[in-house]
Structures are given as structure tokens and as C-alpha cells.
Coordinates of N, CA and C and ligand atoms in Angstrom, one line a residue:
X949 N -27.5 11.0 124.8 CA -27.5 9.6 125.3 C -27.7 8.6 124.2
X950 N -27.0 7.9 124.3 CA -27.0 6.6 123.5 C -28.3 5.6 123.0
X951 N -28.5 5.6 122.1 CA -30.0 4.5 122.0 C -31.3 5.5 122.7
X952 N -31.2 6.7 122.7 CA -32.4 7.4 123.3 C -33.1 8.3 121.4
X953 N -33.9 8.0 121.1 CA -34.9 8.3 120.3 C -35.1 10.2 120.1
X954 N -35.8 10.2 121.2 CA -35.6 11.6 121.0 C -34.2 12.4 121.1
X955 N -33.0 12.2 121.6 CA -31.9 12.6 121.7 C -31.1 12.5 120.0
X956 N -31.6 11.3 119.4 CA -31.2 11.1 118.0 C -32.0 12.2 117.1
X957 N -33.3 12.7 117.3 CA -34.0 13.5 116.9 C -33.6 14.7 116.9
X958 N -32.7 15.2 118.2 CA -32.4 16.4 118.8 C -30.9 16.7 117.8
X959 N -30.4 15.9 117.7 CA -28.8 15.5 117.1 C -28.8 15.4 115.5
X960 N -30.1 15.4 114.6 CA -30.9 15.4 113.4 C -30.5 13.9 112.9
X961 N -29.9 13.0 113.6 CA -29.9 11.5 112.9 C -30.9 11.0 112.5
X962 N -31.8 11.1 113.8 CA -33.0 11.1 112.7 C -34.2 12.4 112.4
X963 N -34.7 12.3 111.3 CA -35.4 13.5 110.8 C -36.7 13.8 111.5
X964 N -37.1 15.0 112.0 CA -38.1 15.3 112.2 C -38.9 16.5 111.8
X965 N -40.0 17.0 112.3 CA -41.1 18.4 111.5 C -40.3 19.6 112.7
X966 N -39.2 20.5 112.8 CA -39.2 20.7 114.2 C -40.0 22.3 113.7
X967 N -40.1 22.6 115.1 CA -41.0 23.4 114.8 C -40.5 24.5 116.1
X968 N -39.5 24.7 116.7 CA -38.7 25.8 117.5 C -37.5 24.9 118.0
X969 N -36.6 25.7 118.2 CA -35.3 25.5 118.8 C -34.8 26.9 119.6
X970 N -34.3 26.4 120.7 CA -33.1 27.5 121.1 C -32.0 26.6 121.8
X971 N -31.4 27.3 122.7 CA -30.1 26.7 123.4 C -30.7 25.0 124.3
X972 N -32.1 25.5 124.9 CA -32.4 24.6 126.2 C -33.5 23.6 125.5
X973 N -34.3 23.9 124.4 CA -35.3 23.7 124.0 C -35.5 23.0 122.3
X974 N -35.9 22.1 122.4 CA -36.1 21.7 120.8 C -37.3 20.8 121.0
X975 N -38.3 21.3 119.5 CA -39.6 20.7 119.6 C -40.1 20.4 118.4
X976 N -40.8 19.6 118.5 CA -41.1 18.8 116.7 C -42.5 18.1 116.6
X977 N -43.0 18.6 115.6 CA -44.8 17.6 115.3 C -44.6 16.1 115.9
X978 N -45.2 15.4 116.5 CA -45.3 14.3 117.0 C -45.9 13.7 115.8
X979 N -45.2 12.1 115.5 CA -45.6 11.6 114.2 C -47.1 10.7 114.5
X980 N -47.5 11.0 115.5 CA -49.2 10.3 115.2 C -49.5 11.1 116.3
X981 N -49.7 12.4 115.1 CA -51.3 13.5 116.3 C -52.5 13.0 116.9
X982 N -52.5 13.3 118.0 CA -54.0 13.0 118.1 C -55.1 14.3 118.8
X983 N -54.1 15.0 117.9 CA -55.2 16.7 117.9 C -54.5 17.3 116.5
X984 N -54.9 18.1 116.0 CA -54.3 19.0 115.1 C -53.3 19.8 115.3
X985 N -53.5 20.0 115.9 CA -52.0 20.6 116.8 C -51.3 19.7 117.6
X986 N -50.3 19.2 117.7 CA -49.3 18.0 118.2 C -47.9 18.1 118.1
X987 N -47.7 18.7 119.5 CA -46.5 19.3 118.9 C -45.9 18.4 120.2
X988 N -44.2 18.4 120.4 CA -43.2 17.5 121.6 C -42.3 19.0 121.6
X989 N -42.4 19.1 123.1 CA -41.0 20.0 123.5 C -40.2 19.3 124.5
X990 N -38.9 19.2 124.0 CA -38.1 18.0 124.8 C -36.5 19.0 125.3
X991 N -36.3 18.8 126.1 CA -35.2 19.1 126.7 C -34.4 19.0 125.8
X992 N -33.2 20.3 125.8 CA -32.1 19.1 124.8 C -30.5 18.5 125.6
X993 N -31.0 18.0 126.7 CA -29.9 17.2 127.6 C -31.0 16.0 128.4
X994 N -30.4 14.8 128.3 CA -31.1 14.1 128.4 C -31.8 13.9 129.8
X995 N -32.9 13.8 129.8 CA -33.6 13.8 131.3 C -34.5 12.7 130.8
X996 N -34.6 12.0 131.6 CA -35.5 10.2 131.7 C -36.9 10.4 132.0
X997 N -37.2 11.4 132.2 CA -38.5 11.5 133.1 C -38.4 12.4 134.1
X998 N -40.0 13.0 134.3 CA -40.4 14.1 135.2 C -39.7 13.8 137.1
X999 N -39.5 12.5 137.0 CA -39.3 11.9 138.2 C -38.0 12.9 138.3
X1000 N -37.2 12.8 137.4 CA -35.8 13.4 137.5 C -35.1 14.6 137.7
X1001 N -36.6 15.5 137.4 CA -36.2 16.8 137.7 C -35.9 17.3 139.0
X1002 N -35.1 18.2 139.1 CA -34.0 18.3 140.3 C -34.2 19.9 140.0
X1003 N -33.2 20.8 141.4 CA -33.2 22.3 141.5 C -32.1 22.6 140.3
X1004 N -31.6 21.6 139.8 CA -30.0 21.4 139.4 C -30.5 21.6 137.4
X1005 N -31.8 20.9 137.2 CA -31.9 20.9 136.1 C -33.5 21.6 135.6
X1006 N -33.7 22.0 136.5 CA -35.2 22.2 136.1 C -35.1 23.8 135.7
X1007 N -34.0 24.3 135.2 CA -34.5 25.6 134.1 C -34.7 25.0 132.6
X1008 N -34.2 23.9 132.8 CA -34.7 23.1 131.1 C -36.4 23.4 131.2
X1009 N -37.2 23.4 132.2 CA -38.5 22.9 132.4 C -39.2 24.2 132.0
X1010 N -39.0 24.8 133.0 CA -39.3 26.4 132.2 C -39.1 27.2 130.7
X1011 N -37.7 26.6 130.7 CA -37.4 27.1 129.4 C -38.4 26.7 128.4
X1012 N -38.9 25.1 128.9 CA -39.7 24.4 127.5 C -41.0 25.3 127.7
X1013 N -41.5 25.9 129.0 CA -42.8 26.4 129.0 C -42.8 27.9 128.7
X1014 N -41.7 28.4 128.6 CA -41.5 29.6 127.6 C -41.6 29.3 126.1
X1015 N -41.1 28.3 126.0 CA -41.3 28.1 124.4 C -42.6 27.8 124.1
X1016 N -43.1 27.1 125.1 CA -44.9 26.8 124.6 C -45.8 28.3 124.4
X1017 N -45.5 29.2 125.5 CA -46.0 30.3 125.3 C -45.8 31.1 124.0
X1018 N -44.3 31.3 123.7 CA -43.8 31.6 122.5 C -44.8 31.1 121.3
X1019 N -44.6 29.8 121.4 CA -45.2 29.0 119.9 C -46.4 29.5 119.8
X1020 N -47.6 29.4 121.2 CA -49.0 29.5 121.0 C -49.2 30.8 120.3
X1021 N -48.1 31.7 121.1 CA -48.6 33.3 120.6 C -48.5 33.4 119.2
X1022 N -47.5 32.6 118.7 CA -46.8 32.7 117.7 C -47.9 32.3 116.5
X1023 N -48.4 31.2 117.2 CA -49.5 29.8 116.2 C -51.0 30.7 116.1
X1024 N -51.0 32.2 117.2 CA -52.2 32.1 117.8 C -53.7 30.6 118.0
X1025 N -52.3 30.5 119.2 CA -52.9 29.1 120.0 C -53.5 29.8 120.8
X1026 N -54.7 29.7 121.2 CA -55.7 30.6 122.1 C -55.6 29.5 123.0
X1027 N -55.9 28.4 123.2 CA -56.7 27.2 124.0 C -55.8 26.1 123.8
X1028 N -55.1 25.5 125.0 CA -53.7 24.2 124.6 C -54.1 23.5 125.8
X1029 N -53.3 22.3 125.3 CA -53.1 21.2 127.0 C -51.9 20.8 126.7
X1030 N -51.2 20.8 127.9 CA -49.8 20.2 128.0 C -49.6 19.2 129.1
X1031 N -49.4 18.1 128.4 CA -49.3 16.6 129.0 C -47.8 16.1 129.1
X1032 N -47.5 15.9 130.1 CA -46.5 15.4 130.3 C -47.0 13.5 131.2
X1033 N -46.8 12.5 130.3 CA -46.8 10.9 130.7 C -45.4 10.5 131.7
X1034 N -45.6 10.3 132.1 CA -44.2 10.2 133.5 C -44.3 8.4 133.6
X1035 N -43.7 7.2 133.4 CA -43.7 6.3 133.9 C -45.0 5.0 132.7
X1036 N -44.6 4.0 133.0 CA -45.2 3.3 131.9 C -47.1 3.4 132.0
X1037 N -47.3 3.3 133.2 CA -48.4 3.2 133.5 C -49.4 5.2 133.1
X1038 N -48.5 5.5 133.0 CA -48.8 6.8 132.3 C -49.0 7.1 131.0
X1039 N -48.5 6.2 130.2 CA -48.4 5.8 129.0 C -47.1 6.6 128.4
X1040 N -46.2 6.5 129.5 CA -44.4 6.9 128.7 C -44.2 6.4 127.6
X1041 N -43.2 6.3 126.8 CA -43.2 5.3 125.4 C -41.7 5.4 125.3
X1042 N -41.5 7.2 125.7 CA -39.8 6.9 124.8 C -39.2 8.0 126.3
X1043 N -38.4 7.4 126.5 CA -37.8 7.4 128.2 C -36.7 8.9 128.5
X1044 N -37.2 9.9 127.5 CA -36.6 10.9 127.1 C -37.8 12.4 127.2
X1045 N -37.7 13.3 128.7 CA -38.4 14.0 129.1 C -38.8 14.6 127.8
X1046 N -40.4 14.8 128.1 CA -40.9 15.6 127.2 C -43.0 15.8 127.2
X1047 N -43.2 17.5 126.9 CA -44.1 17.6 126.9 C -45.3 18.0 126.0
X1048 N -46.4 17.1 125.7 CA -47.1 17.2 124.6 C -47.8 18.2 124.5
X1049 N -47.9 19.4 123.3 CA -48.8 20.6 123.2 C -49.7 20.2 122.2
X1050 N -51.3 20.0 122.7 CA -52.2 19.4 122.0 C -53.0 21.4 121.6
X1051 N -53.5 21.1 120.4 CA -54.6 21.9 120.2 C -55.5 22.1 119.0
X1052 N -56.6 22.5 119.1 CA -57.1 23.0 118.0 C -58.5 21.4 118.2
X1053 N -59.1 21.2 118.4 CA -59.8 20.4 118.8 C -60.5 20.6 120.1
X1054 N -62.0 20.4 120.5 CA -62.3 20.2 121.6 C -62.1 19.4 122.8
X1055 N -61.7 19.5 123.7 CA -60.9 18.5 124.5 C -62.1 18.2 126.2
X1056 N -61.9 16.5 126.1 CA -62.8 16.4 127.1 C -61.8 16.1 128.3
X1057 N -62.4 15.5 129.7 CA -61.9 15.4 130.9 C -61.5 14.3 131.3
X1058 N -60.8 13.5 131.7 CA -60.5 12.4 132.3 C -59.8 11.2 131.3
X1059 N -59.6 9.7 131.9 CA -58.7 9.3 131.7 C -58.7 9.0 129.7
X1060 N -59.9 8.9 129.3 CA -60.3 8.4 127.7 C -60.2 10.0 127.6
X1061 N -60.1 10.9 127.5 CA -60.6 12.3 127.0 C -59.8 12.7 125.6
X1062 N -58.6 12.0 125.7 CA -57.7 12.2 124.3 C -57.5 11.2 123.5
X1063 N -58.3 9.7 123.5 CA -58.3 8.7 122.7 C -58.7 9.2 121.1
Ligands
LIG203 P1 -45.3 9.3 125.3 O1 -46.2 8.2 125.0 O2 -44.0 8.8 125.8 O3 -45.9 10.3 126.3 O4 -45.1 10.2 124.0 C1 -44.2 9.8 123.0 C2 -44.7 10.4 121.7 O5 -43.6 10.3 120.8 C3 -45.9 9.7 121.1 O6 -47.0 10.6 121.0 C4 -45.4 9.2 119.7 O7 -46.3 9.4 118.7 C5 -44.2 10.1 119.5 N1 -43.1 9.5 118.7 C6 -42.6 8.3 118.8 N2 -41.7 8.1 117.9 C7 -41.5 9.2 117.2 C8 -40.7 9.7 116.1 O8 -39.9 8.9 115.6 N3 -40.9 10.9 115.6 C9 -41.8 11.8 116.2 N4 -41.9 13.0 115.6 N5 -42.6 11.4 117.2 C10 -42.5 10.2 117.7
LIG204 ZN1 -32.5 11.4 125.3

């Protein structure tokens, strides 16, 4: 899609740390971690948001949570959170589905817990 950020990311226009790929799935260090581990697994066909997922497209969704399993085993990631921001008030930023794999840090509860 046109003018979408992470889709330029996916397409290598612009550069990123990626850190797995297959057919459904591409994922890359997020450029301002806020854990040590900070990784983005994004679809690679463009989806707007969690709102969007349908019966039609949601093996992209799985696929990405195979890859997280993959990576962690891979990273020996023992302990992760995976955040997906849906909508502005969620704190969306870039309008191109995608889910954050935090780790390696203690992680608290509630709405400040990852500041
Ligand atoms: P959101 O706030 O939408 O849930 O997450 C968007 C994430 O994308 C943020 O954590 C932000 O740091 C990351 N981000 C924004 N622009 C870029 C970029 O150009 N490259 C990379 N690797 N990450 C980005
Ligand atoms: Zn996109």
C-alpha cells in the first residue's frame, strides 16, 4: 500500500534490523525499544489494524504467532509480551497491523507498566 511505512519496510525502501522472514511474516527491531528485546512482526499484505482481521485473512495472524514462537525458541526467549495497539487511543502510530515482542526486562501490570 501506498504511503504505509511499514509496507515500505517490508518492500526494503526503507532499511530496517529484520530479524525473520517467510512467505506471511516479516519482522524487524523496532527503532526505539523500550525493552531489550523489541522486536515488530507485521503482516506482509497490508492490514490497517486488528479491527480488520476477518476468517478471510487471519492465517497472516497465526502465521506471525508461529514466528514469535519460532524466534523466542530460537533467542531462547523464556519470558515475552506481545502487544498489539489497535486504534489511536491505544497508542497505534503507523496504521499497518503489527505485533510488539517485548523481552528481557522485568515487566509490570497495567496501563504505565511499559513506559
Ligand atoms: P505502535 O505505536 O503503532 O503500536 O507501534 C509502532 C512502532 O513502530 C513504535 O514502537 C515505533 O518505535 C516503531 N517505528 C516507527 N517508525 C519506525 C521505523 O522507521 N523503523 C522501525 N524499525 N520502527 C519504527
Ligand atoms: Zn502497510
Amino acid at each position: 500500500m501506498e504511503d504505509c511505512l511499514f509496507c515500505k519496510i517490508i518492500a526494503g525502501e526503507i532499511p530496517s534490523a529484520k530479524v525473520y522472514e517467510d512467505d506471511f511474516v516479516f519482522a524487524f527491531k523496532d527503532i526505539s525499544p523500550i525493552a531489550p528485546v523489541h522486536y515488530l512482526f507485521v503482516p506482509k499484505t497490508h492490514i490497517c489494524c486488528a479491527k480488520k482481521i476477518t476468517a478471510d485473512n487471519s492465517v497472516q495472524v497465526a502465521k506471525i504467532f508461529e514466528a514469535i514462537s519460532k524466534i523466542a525458541a530460537d533467542e531462547k526467549i523464556d519470558s515475552f509480551r506481545v502487544i498489539n495497539n489497535c486504534g489511536e487511543d491505544a497508542g497505534q502510530s503507523v496504521m499497518h497491523l503489527h505485533f510488539h515482542l517485548l523481552a528481557g526486562k522485568q515487566m509490570g501490570w497495567g496501563e504505565q507498566s511499559l513506559g
